[in-house]
Amino acid sequence: MKIGILSRNENLYSTKRLVQACIQRGHEVEVIDTLSCYMNITANNPKIHYKGRTLDEFDAIIPRIGSDVTFYGASVVRQFEMMNVYSLNKSIAITRSRDKLRSMQILAGHNVNLPITGFASSPDDIEDLIAMVGGAPLVIKLLEGTQGLGVVLAETNKAAESVLHAFMELKANILVQEYVKESNGADIRCFVIGDRVVASIRRQAKEGEFRSNLHRGGTASLVKITDQEKEIAIQAAKVLGLNVAGVDILQSNKGPVVLEVNSSPGLEGIETISKIDIASKIIQYIEKNAAKMTKKRKNNL
């Protein structure tokens, strides 16, 4: 197969590993800078152009869409879909997962357990909003934040009120969530491919920090997850329509709760800790699932 990897940086660990896995499994591969793609949007013959040539030779694409280019990146993925090119994750699933509020509403609508979460826009509702999630300590999240950026732990109701007032005055979209104290600053990253959790690691926040992101100095270790944790991770990815996802889970007194679902999960931390060749498992999944789409596309040429 000819596989395209949509990535802004070919030197990123995840991109390099996917390239290696493609080559090792006998596929032709090319890294495509998402923002360098431009599109001809027509009913009968949709095309994608890239640096002066037409991209019409791919059997499958792997979207590695950064959060800062979600809108344009999802548009490029959608155009490939219009051309009957198989996409590892569909454009609609990517946009669902990137919108934190929308994804949580979808998950809640399918009975996926979540931390108690509140959303409001008026300062008049702050007091009730804080009470709704059980009071302080509580977590305040910018909807546009990634890798732990734009996430604040408010230790008291007074502090929560101050932060919420400040964000609302800036017209920022924010979520308020209960603080799951019993998780002790740790979460579990489950790497889902299809209907399986292929690897899982526990991420522990550094001392004095509550965010467990590795980018923020957290540490990671191998963890054996329960059947219930496997089920909720697979369910969360499926509900959002993601074939490949990083599902972050907190262990709470009421069982596992889904914190976030990532449509472009990084490979470095989880491959290093688990010693599992996740990149090859991703390519194997594409091999099994891209055939029908490739046949349809070639019939239309």
PDB file of C-alpha atoms in Angstrom:
ATOM      1  CA  MET A   1       0.000   0.000   0.000  1.00  0.00           C
ATOM      2  CA  LYS A   2       0.912   3.668  -0.308  1.00  0.00           C
ATOM      3  CA  ILE A   3       0.331   5.301   3.072  1.00  0.00           C
ATOM      4  CA  GLY A   4       0.397   9.023   3.786  1.00  0.00           C
ATOM      5  CA  ILE A   5       1.118  10.370   7.268  1.00  0.00           C
ATOM      6  CA  LEU A   6      -0.364  13.809   7.849  1.00  0.00           C
ATOM      7  CA  SER A   7       2.153  15.450  10.171  1.00  0.00           C
ATOM      8  CA  ARG A   8       3.656  18.909  10.453  1.00  0.00           C
ATOM      9  CA  ASN A   9       7.004  17.542  11.621  1.00  0.00           C
ATOM     10  CA  GLU A  10       8.612  14.418  10.175  1.00  0.00           C
ATOM     11  CA  ASN A  11      11.160  14.389  13.030  1.00  0.00           C
ATOM     12  CA  LEU A  12       8.618  13.779  15.790  1.00  0.00           C
ATOM     13  CA  TYR A  13       9.025  10.422  17.518  1.00  0.00           C
ATOM     14  CA  SER A  14       5.511   9.241  16.649  1.00  0.00           C
ATOM     15  CA  THR A  15       5.847  10.213  12.988  1.00  0.00           C
ATOM     16  CA  LYS A  16       9.251   8.531  12.649  1.00  0.00           C
ATOM     17  CA  ARG A  17       8.008   5.339  14.282  1.00  0.00           C
ATOM     18  CA  LEU A  18       5.005   5.131  11.960  1.00  0.00           C
ATOM     19  CA  VAL A  19       7.289   5.638   8.961  1.00  0.00           C
ATOM     20  CA  GLN A  20       9.560   2.846  10.215  1.00  0.00           C
ATOM     21  CA  ALA A  21       6.609   0.502  10.763  1.00  0.00           C
ATOM     22  CA  CYS A  22       5.281   1.161   7.249  1.00  0.00           C
ATOM     23  CA  ILE A  23       8.661   0.388   5.687  1.00  0.00           C
ATOM     24  CA  GLN A  24       9.201  -2.717   7.836  1.00  0.00           C
ATOM     25  CA  ARG A  25       5.846  -4.083   6.702  1.00  0.00           C
ATOM     26  CA  GLY A  26       6.629  -3.448   3.042  1.00  0.00           C
ATOM     27  CA  HIS A  27       4.569  -0.343   2.384  1.00  0.00           C
ATOM     28  CA  GLU A  28       5.442   2.852   0.574  1.00  0.00           C
ATOM     29  CA  VAL A  29       5.081   5.835   2.875  1.00  0.00           C
ATOM     30  CA  GLU A  30       5.266   9.631   2.658  1.00  0.00           C
ATOM     31  CA  VAL A  31       4.983  12.298   5.339  1.00  0.00           C
ATOM     32  CA  ILE A  32       2.668  15.099   4.214  1.00  0.00           C
ATOM     33  CA  ASP A  33       2.693  18.528   5.867  1.00  0.00           C
ATOM     34  CA  THR A  34      -1.003  19.087   6.577  1.00  0.00           C
ATOM     35  CA  LEU A  35      -0.908  22.859   6.114  1.00  0.00           C
ATOM     36  CA  SER A  36       0.828  22.516   2.733  1.00  0.00           C
ATOM     37  CA  CYS A  37      -2.167  20.656   1.314  1.00  0.00           C
ATOM     38  CA  TYR A  38      -4.710  22.641  -0.675  1.00  0.00           C
ATOM     39  CA  MET A  39      -7.972  21.406  -2.073  1.00  0.00           C
ATOM     40  CA  ASN A  40     -10.150  21.429  -5.160  1.00  0.00           C
ATOM     41  CA  ILE A  41     -13.652  20.913  -3.799  1.00  0.00           C
ATOM     42  CA  THR A  42     -15.893  19.657  -6.601  1.00  0.00           C
ATOM     43  CA  ALA A  43     -18.774  17.191  -6.681  1.00  0.00           C
ATOM     44  CA  ASN A  44     -17.421  14.797  -9.297  1.00  0.00           C
ATOM     45  CA  ASN A  45     -13.668  14.959  -8.943  1.00  0.00           C
ATOM     46  CA  PRO A  46     -12.419  16.194  -5.551  1.00  0.00           C
ATOM     47  CA  LYS A  47      -8.642  16.595  -5.400  1.00  0.00           C
ATOM     48  CA  ILE A  48      -5.879  17.452  -2.954  1.00  0.00           C
ATOM     49  CA  HIS A  49      -2.837  19.312  -4.207  1.00  0.00           C
ATOM     50  CA  TYR A  50       0.513  19.371  -2.432  1.00  0.00           C
ATOM     51  CA  LYS A  51       3.538  21.405  -3.473  1.00  0.00           C
ATOM     52  CA  GLY A  52       2.417  21.544  -7.079  1.00  0.00           C
ATOM     53  CA  ARG A  53       1.279  17.936  -7.526  1.00  0.00           C
ATOM     54  CA  THR A  54      -1.974  16.046  -7.060  1.00  0.00           C
ATOM     55  CA  LEU A  55      -2.207  13.541  -4.209  1.00  0.00           C
ATOM     56  CA  ASP A  56      -4.187  10.754  -5.821  1.00  0.00           C
ATOM     57  CA  GLU A  57      -1.998   7.723  -5.152  1.00  0.00           C
ATOM     58  CA  PHE A  58      -2.644   7.006  -1.477  1.00  0.00           C
ATOM     59  CA  ASP A  59      -4.485   3.929  -0.252  1.00  0.00           C
ATOM     60  CA  ALA A  60      -4.627   5.132   3.352  1.00  0.00           C
ATOM     61  CA  ILE A  61      -3.732   8.110   5.507  1.00  0.00           C
ATOM     62  CA  ILE A  62      -2.753   8.413   9.160  1.00  0.00           C
ATOM     63  CA  PRO A  63      -3.855  11.789  10.569  1.00  0.00           C
ATOM     64  CA  ARG A  64      -1.438  13.185  13.134  1.00  0.00           C
ATOM     65  CA  ILE A  65      -3.320  16.455  13.528  1.00  0.00           C
ATOM     66  CA  GLY A  66      -2.035  18.894  16.156  1.00  0.00           C
ATOM     67  CA  SER A  67      -4.635  20.704  18.254  1.00  0.00           C
ATOM     68  CA  ASP A  68      -3.551  24.075  16.826  1.00  0.00           C
ATOM     69  CA  VAL A  69      -4.480  23.009  13.270  1.00  0.00           C
ATOM     70  CA  THR A  70      -7.590  20.942  14.028  1.00  0.00           C
ATOM     71  CA  PHE A  71      -9.930  22.890  11.728  1.00  0.00           C
ATOM     72  CA  TYR A  72      -7.685  22.834   8.668  1.00  0.00           C
ATOM     73  CA  GLY A  73      -6.340  19.366   9.390  1.00  0.00           C
ATOM     74  CA  ALA A  74      -9.823  17.877   9.697  1.00  0.00           C
ATOM     75  CA  SER A  75     -10.749  19.567   6.403  1.00  0.00           C
ATOM     76  CA  VAL A  76      -7.810  17.857   4.682  1.00  0.00           C
ATOM     77  CA  VAL A  77      -8.804  14.491   6.162  1.00  0.00           C
ATOM     78  CA  ARG A  78     -12.399  15.071   4.994  1.00  0.00           C
ATOM     79  CA  GLN A  79     -11.169  15.751   1.480  1.00  0.00           C
ATOM     80  CA  PHE A  80      -9.251  12.467   1.432  1.00  0.00           C
ATOM     81  CA  GLU A  81     -12.450  10.756   2.597  1.00  0.00           C
ATOM     82  CA  MET A  82     -14.316  12.332  -0.329  1.00  0.00           C
ATOM     83  CA  MET A  83     -11.676  10.729  -2.565  1.00  0.00           C
ATOM     84  CA  ASN A  84     -12.414   7.311  -0.972  1.00  0.00           C
ATOM     85  CA  VAL A  85      -9.009   7.145   0.713  1.00  0.00           C
ATOM     86  CA  TYR A  86      -9.076   5.193   3.975  1.00  0.00           C
ATOM     87  CA  SER A  87      -8.362   7.354   7.027  1.00  0.00           C
ATOM     88  CA  LEU A  88      -7.237   5.706  10.263  1.00  0.00           C
ATOM     89  CA  ASN A  89      -9.415   8.178  12.184  1.00  0.00           C
ATOM     90  CA  LYS A  90     -12.247   9.921  10.383  1.00  0.00           C
ATOM     91  CA  SER A  91     -12.484  13.706  10.308  1.00  0.00           C
ATOM     92  CA  ILE A  92     -15.738  13.827  12.282  1.00  0.00           C
ATOM     93  CA  ALA A  93     -14.226  11.677  15.047  1.00  0.00           C
ATOM     94  CA  ILE A  94     -11.180  13.973  15.237  1.00  0.00           C
ATOM     95  CA  THR A  95     -13.330  17.103  15.583  1.00  0.00           C
ATOM     96  CA  ARG A  96     -15.569  15.426  18.167  1.00  0.00           C
ATOM     97  CA  SER A  97     -12.624  14.456  20.354  1.00  0.00           C
ATOM     98  CA  ARG A  98     -10.928  17.869  20.072  1.00  0.00           C
ATOM     99  CA  ASP A  99     -13.996  19.691  21.358  1.00  0.00           C
ATOM    100  CA  LYS A 100     -13.759  18.823  25.072  1.00  0.00           C
ATOM    101  CA  LEU A 101     -17.337  19.886  25.835  1.00  0.00           C
ATOM    102  CA  ARG A 102     -18.851  18.115  22.833  1.00  0.00           C
ATOM    103  CA  SER A 103     -16.892  14.920  23.518  1.00  0.00           C
ATOM    104  CA  MET A 104     -17.993  14.859  27.166  1.00  0.00           C
ATOM    105  CA  GLN A 105     -21.625  15.406  26.181  1.00  0.00           C
ATOM    106  CA  ILE A 106     -21.396  12.533  23.681  1.00  0.00           C
ATOM    107  CA  LEU A 107     -19.719  10.258  26.225  1.00  0.00           C
ATOM    108  CA  ALA A 108     -22.261  11.123  28.925  1.00  0.00           C
ATOM    109  CA  GLY A 109     -25.082  10.498  26.425  1.00  0.00           C
ATOM    110  CA  HIS A 110     -23.751   6.940  26.011  1.00  0.00           C
ATOM    111  CA  ASN A 111     -23.464   6.315  29.772  1.00  0.00           C
ATOM    112  CA  VAL A 112     -19.674   6.531  29.908  1.00  0.00           C
ATOM    113  CA  ASN A 113     -18.651   7.447  33.470  1.00  0.00           C
ATOM    114  CA  LEU A 114     -17.062  10.909  33.759  1.00  0.00           C
ATOM    115  CA  PRO A 115     -15.991  13.228  36.576  1.00  0.00           C
ATOM    116  CA  ILE A 116     -18.891  15.525  37.533  1.00  0.00           C
ATOM    117  CA  THR A 117     -18.552  18.365  35.027  1.00  0.00           C
ATOM    118  CA  GLY A 118     -20.142  21.805  34.818  1.00  0.00           C
ATOM    119  CA  PHE A 119     -20.249  24.416  32.057  1.00  0.00           C
ATOM    120  CA  ALA A 120     -21.530  28.007  32.190  1.00  0.00           C
ATOM    121  CA  SER A 121     -20.841  31.405  30.644  1.00  0.00           C
ATOM    122  CA  SER A 122     -22.343  33.896  33.092  1.00  0.00           C
ATOM    123  CA  PRO A 123     -20.555  35.102  36.245  1.00  0.00           C
ATOM    124  CA  ASP A 124     -23.983  35.068  37.929  1.00  0.00           C
ATOM    125  CA  ASP A 125     -23.899  31.259  37.828  1.00  0.00           C
ATOM    126  CA  ILE A 126     -20.438  30.739  39.359  1.00  0.00           C
ATOM    127  CA  GLU A 127     -21.586  30.004  42.903  1.00  0.00           C
ATOM    128  CA  ASP A 128     -24.095  27.378  41.757  1.00  0.00           C
ATOM    129  CA  LEU A 129     -21.588  25.961  39.256  1.00  0.00           C
ATOM    130  CA  ILE A 130     -19.047  25.355  42.033  1.00  0.00           C
ATOM    131  CA  ALA A 131     -21.693  23.690  44.215  1.00  0.00           C
ATOM    132  CA  MET A 132     -22.793  21.543  41.266  1.00  0.00           C
ATOM    133  CA  VAL A 133     -19.422  19.759  41.081  1.00  0.00           C
ATOM    134  CA  GLY A 134     -19.164  19.308  44.847  1.00  0.00           C
ATOM    135  CA  GLY A 135     -17.242  22.446  45.780  1.00  0.00           C
ATOM    136  CA  ALA A 136     -13.510  22.970  46.160  1.00  0.00           C
ATOM    137  CA  PRO A 137     -11.037  21.569  45.549  1.00  0.00           C
ATOM    138  CA  LEU A 138     -12.061  21.503  41.895  1.00  0.00           C
ATOM    139  CA  VAL A 139     -10.439  21.593  38.471  1.00  0.00           C
ATOM    140  CA  ILE A 140     -10.957  24.393  35.950  1.00  0.00           C
ATOM    141  CA  LYS A 141     -10.082  23.657  32.312  1.00  0.00           C
ATOM    142  CA  LEU A 142      -9.806  25.827  29.254  1.00  0.00           C
ATOM    143  CA  LEU A 143     -11.574  24.004  26.427  1.00  0.00           C
ATOM    144  CA  GLU A 144      -8.715  24.852  24.067  1.00  0.00           C
ATOM    145  CA  GLY A 145      -5.946  23.623  26.380  1.00  0.00           C
ATOM    146  CA  THR A 146      -3.704  20.611  25.633  1.00  0.00           C
ATOM    147  CA  GLN A 147      -0.973  18.671  27.475  1.00  0.00           C
ATOM    148  CA  GLY A 148      -2.060  20.110  30.821  1.00  0.00           C
ATOM    149  CA  LEU A 149      -1.954  23.747  29.657  1.00  0.00           C
ATOM    150  CA  GLY A 150      -4.928  25.844  30.745  1.00  0.00           C
ATOM    151  CA  VAL A 151      -5.778  23.513  33.647  1.00  0.00           C
ATOM    152  CA  VAL A 152      -6.029  24.965  37.166  1.00  0.00           C
ATOM    153  CA  LEU A 153      -6.647  23.310  40.523  1.00  0.00           C
ATOM    154  CA  ALA A 154      -8.643  25.644  42.769  1.00  0.00           C
ATOM    155  CA  GLU A 155      -8.092  24.641  46.413  1.00  0.00           C
ATOM    156  CA  THR A 156     -10.904  26.780  47.878  1.00  0.00           C
ATOM    157  CA  ASN A 157     -14.269  28.080  46.713  1.00  0.00           C
ATOM    158  CA  LYS A 158     -12.910  31.630  46.914  1.00  0.00           C
ATOM    159  CA  ALA A 159      -9.992  30.773  44.644  1.00  0.00           C
ATOM    160  CA  ALA A 160     -12.350  29.003  42.218  1.00  0.00           C
ATOM    161  CA  GLU A 161     -14.587  32.084  42.083  1.00  0.00           C
ATOM    162  CA  SER A 162     -11.613  34.341  41.321  1.00  0.00           C
ATOM    163  CA  VAL A 163     -10.272  32.111  38.528  1.00  0.00           C
ATOM    164  CA  LEU A 164     -13.717  31.610  36.974  1.00  0.00           C
ATOM    165  CA  HIS A 165     -14.434  35.354  37.042  1.00  0.00           C
ATOM    166  CA  ALA A 166     -11.080  36.055  35.355  1.00  0.00           C
ATOM    167  CA  PHE A 167     -11.637  33.457  32.606  1.00  0.00           C
ATOM    168  CA  MET A 168     -15.198  34.601  31.987  1.00  0.00           C
ATOM    169  CA  GLU A 169     -14.107  38.228  31.669  1.00  0.00           C
ATOM    170  CA  LEU A 170     -11.671  37.084  28.980  1.00  0.00           C
ATOM    171  CA  LYS A 171     -14.592  35.320  27.200  1.00  0.00           C
ATOM    172  CA  ALA A 172     -12.761  31.991  27.537  1.00  0.00           C
ATOM    173  CA  ASN A 173     -14.716  28.753  27.309  1.00  0.00           C
ATOM    174  CA  ILE A 174     -14.140  26.724  30.455  1.00  0.00           C
ATOM    175  CA  LEU A 175     -15.186  23.482  32.098  1.00  0.00           C
ATOM    176  CA  VAL A 176     -15.383  22.945  35.840  1.00  0.00           C
ATOM    177  CA  GLN A 177     -14.814  19.408  37.121  1.00  0.00           C
ATOM    178  CA  GLU A 178     -14.801  17.643  40.443  1.00  0.00           C
ATOM    179  CA  TYR A 179     -11.330  16.924  41.762  1.00  0.00           C
ATOM    180  CA  VAL A 180     -10.896  13.166  42.127  1.00  0.00           C
ATOM    181  CA  LYS A 181      -8.677  13.273  45.195  1.00  0.00           C
ATOM    182  CA  GLU A 182      -8.387   9.496  45.533  1.00  0.00           C
ATOM    183  CA  SER A 183      -6.551   9.278  42.193  1.00  0.00           C
ATOM    184  CA  ASN A 184      -3.553  10.835  44.013  1.00  0.00           C
ATOM    185  CA  GLY A 185      -2.351  12.809  40.998  1.00  0.00           C
ATOM    186  CA  ALA A 186      -2.244   9.738  38.746  1.00  0.00           C
ATOM    187  CA  ASP A 187      -4.146   8.704  35.671  1.00  0.00           C
ATOM    188  CA  ILE A 188      -4.040   5.740  33.319  1.00  0.00           C
ATOM    189  CA  ARG A 189      -3.384   6.176  29.596  1.00  0.00           C
ATOM    190  CA  CYS A 190      -5.006   3.357  27.636  1.00  0.00           C
ATOM    191  CA  PHE A 191      -3.919   3.026  24.012  1.00  0.00           C
ATOM    192  CA  VAL A 192      -6.887   1.716  22.043  1.00  0.00           C
ATOM    193  CA  ILE A 193      -6.644   0.227  18.542  1.00  0.00           C
ATOM    194  CA  GLY A 194      -9.958  -1.017  17.183  1.00  0.00           C
ATOM    195  CA  ASP A 195     -11.681  -3.024  19.895  1.00  0.00           C
ATOM    196  CA  ARG A 196      -8.565  -3.675  22.010  1.00  0.00           C
ATOM    197  CA  VAL A 197      -6.461  -1.870  24.585  1.00  0.00           C
ATOM    198  CA  VAL A 198      -3.007  -2.745  23.261  1.00  0.00           C
ATOM    199  CA  ALA A 199      -1.022  -1.024  26.038  1.00  0.00           C
ATOM    200  CA  SER A 200      -1.605   0.936  29.219  1.00  0.00           C
ATOM    201  CA  ILE A 201       0.590   3.002  31.518  1.00  0.00           C
ATOM    202  CA  ARG A 202       0.081   4.845  34.787  1.00  0.00           C
ATOM    203  CA  ARG A 203       1.170   8.491  34.709  1.00  0.00           C
ATOM    204  CA  GLN A 204       2.035  10.052  38.056  1.00  0.00           C
ATOM    205  CA  ALA A 205       2.266  13.798  38.622  1.00  0.00           C
ATOM    206  CA  LYS A 206       5.468  15.099  40.150  1.00  0.00           C
ATOM    207  CA  GLU A 207       5.394  16.187  43.770  1.00  0.00           C
ATOM    208  CA  GLY A 208       3.414  19.385  44.287  1.00  0.00           C
ATOM    209  CA  GLU A 209       1.660  18.999  40.905  1.00  0.00           C
ATOM    210  CA  PHE A 210      -1.744  17.477  40.137  1.00  0.00           C
ATOM    211  CA  ARG A 211      -1.398  17.211  36.333  1.00  0.00           C
ATOM    212  CA  SER A 212       0.093  13.866  35.354  1.00  0.00           C
ATOM    213  CA  ASN A 213       1.098  14.832  31.779  1.00  0.00           C
ATOM    214  CA  LEU A 214       4.616  13.664  30.904  1.00  0.00           C
ATOM    215  CA  HIS A 215       5.155  17.074  29.258  1.00  0.00           C
ATOM    216  CA  ARG A 216       4.706  18.611  32.709  1.00  0.00           C
ATOM    217  CA  GLY A 217       7.294  16.471  34.461  1.00  0.00           C
ATOM    218  CA  GLY A 218       5.101  13.481  35.273  1.00  0.00           C
ATOM    219  CA  THR A 219       6.525   9.964  35.371  1.00  0.00           C
ATOM    220  CA  ALA A 220       5.119   6.800  33.814  1.00  0.00           C
ATOM    221  CA  SER A 221       5.116   3.122  34.733  1.00  0.00           C
ATOM    222  CA  LEU A 222       3.602  -0.059  33.397  1.00  0.00           C
ATOM    223  CA  VAL A 223       0.188  -0.926  34.822  1.00  0.00           C
ATOM    224  CA  LYS A 224      -2.153  -3.893  34.504  1.00  0.00           C
ATOM    225  CA  ILE A 225      -5.665  -2.572  34.090  1.00  0.00           C
ATOM    226  CA  THR A 226      -8.919  -4.215  35.125  1.00  0.00           C
ATOM    227  CA  ASP A 227     -11.554  -5.553  32.736  1.00  0.00           C
ATOM    228  CA  GLN A 228     -13.778  -2.639  33.741  1.00  0.00           C
ATOM    229  CA  GLU A 229     -11.053  -0.145  32.808  1.00  0.00           C
ATOM    230  CA  LYS A 230     -10.502  -1.904  29.465  1.00  0.00           C
ATOM    231  CA  GLU A 231     -14.221  -1.810  28.727  1.00  0.00           C
ATOM    232  CA  ILE A 232     -14.635   1.883  29.483  1.00  0.00           C
ATOM    233  CA  ALA A 233     -11.569   2.816  27.390  1.00  0.00           C
ATOM    234  CA  ILE A 234     -12.805   0.828  24.386  1.00  0.00           C
ATOM    235  CA  GLN A 235     -16.334   2.188  24.825  1.00  0.00           C
ATOM    236  CA  ALA A 236     -15.103   5.810  24.959  1.00  0.00           C
ATOM    237  CA  ALA A 237     -13.112   5.435  21.726  1.00  0.00           C
ATOM    238  CA  LYS A 238     -16.000   3.653  19.994  1.00  0.00           C
ATOM    239  CA  VAL A 239     -18.607   6.232  21.048  1.00  0.00           C
ATOM    240  CA  LEU A 240     -16.499   9.032  19.548  1.00  0.00           C
ATOM    241  CA  GLY A 241     -15.847   6.966  16.390  1.00  0.00           C
ATOM    242  CA  LEU A 242     -12.080   6.683  16.875  1.00  0.00           C
ATOM    243  CA  ASN A 243     -10.238   3.597  15.612  1.00  0.00           C
ATOM    244  CA  VAL A 244      -7.066   4.672  17.398  1.00  0.00           C
ATOM    245  CA  ALA A 245      -7.201   6.700  20.596  1.00  0.00           C
ATOM    246  CA  GLY A 246      -5.429   7.501  23.819  1.00  0.00           C
ATOM    247  CA  VAL A 247      -8.051   7.297  26.563  1.00  0.00           C
ATOM    248  CA  ASP A 248      -7.143   8.839  29.915  1.00  0.00           C
ATOM    249  CA  ILE A 249      -8.845   7.317  32.940  1.00  0.00           C
ATOM    250  CA  LEU A 250      -8.950   8.254  36.613  1.00  0.00           C
ATOM    251  CA  GLN A 251      -9.477   5.630  39.301  1.00  0.00           C
ATOM    252  CA  SER A 252     -12.218   7.040  41.526  1.00  0.00           C
ATOM    253  CA  ASN A 253     -14.269   5.731  44.439  1.00  0.00           C
ATOM    254  CA  LYS A 254     -17.164   5.216  42.003  1.00  0.00           C
ATOM    255  CA  GLY A 255     -15.034   3.220  39.565  1.00  0.00           C
ATOM    256  CA  PRO A 256     -13.024   4.329  36.515  1.00  0.00           C
ATOM    257  CA  VAL A 257     -13.982   7.663  34.963  1.00  0.00           C
ATOM    258  CA  VAL A 258     -12.870   8.969  31.578  1.00  0.00           C
ATOM    259  CA  LEU A 259     -10.922  12.191  31.783  1.00  0.00           C
ATOM    260  CA  GLU A 260     -10.137  12.767  28.096  1.00  0.00           C
ATOM    261  CA  VAL A 261      -9.932  11.001  24.726  1.00  0.00           C
ATOM    262  CA  ASN A 262      -7.055  11.895  22.389  1.00  0.00           C
ATOM    263  CA  SER A 263      -7.337  11.268  18.634  1.00  0.00           C
ATOM    264  CA  SER A 264      -3.574  11.643  17.976  1.00  0.00           C
ATOM    265  CA  PRO A 265      -1.996   9.959  20.996  1.00  0.00           C
ATOM    266  CA  GLY A 266       1.775  10.116  21.230  1.00  0.00           C
ATOM    267  CA  LEU A 267       3.763   6.890  20.949  1.00  0.00           C
ATOM    268  CA  GLU A 268       7.012   7.742  22.709  1.00  0.00           C
ATOM    269  CA  GLY A 269       6.025   7.400  26.361  1.00  0.00           C
ATOM    270  CA  ILE A 270       3.817   4.365  25.986  1.00  0.00           C
ATOM    271  CA  GLU A 271       6.157   2.468  23.629  1.00  0.00           C
ATOM    272  CA  THR A 272       9.159   3.198  25.863  1.00  0.00           C
ATOM    273  CA  ILE A 273       7.438   2.025  29.044  1.00  0.00           C
ATOM    274  CA  SER A 274       5.444  -0.903  27.637  1.00  0.00           C
ATOM    275  CA  LYS A 275       8.129  -2.143  25.199  1.00  0.00           C
ATOM    276  CA  ILE A 276       5.264  -2.830  22.759  1.00  0.00           C
ATOM    277  CA  ASP A 277       5.627  -2.003  19.051  1.00  0.00           C
ATOM    278  CA  ILE A 278       2.436   0.034  18.870  1.00  0.00           C
ATOM    279  CA  ALA A 279       3.368   1.646  15.545  1.00  0.00           C
ATOM    280  CA  SER A 280       3.357  -1.770  13.839  1.00  0.00           C
ATOM    281  CA  LYS A 281       0.017  -2.645  15.435  1.00  0.00           C
ATOM    282  CA  ILE A 282      -1.424   0.555  13.924  1.00  0.00           C
ATOM    283  CA  ILE A 283      -0.163  -0.390  10.453  1.00  0.00           C
ATOM    284  CA  GLN A 284      -1.540  -3.923  10.861  1.00  0.00           C
ATOM    285  CA  TYR A 285      -4.940  -2.421  11.695  1.00  0.00           C
ATOM    286  CA  ILE A 286      -4.807  -0.339   8.512  1.00  0.00           C
ATOM    287  CA  GLU A 287      -3.881  -3.421   6.472  1.00  0.00           C
ATOM    288  CA  LYS A 288      -6.970  -5.246   7.758  1.00  0.00           C
ATOM    289  CA  ASN A 289      -9.406  -2.366   7.288  1.00  0.00           C
ATOM    290  CA  ALA A 290      -8.277  -0.314   4.268  1.00  0.00           C
ATOM    291  CA  ALA A 291      -8.848  -2.965   1.586  1.00  0.00           C
ATOM    292  CA  LYS A 292     -12.537  -2.252   0.914  1.00  0.00           C
ATOM    293  CA  MET A 293     -11.959   1.498   0.630  1.00  0.00           C
ATOM    294  CA  THR A 294      -8.978   0.984  -1.708  1.00  0.00           C
ATOM    295  CA  LYS A 295     -11.048  -1.258  -3.990  1.00  0.00           C
ATOM    296  CA  LYS A 296     -13.858   1.309  -4.129  1.00  0.00           C
ATOM    297  CA  ARG A 297     -11.440   4.129  -4.933  1.00  0.00           C
ATOM    298  CA  LYS A 298      -9.726   2.196  -7.735  1.00  0.00           C
ATOM    299  CA  ASN A 299     -13.090   1.279  -9.258  1.00  0.00           C
ATOM    300  CA  ASN A 300     -13.912   4.985  -9.462  1.00  0.00           C
ATOM    301  CA  LEU A 301     -10.668   5.967 -11.217  1.00  0.00           C
TER     302      LEU A 301
END
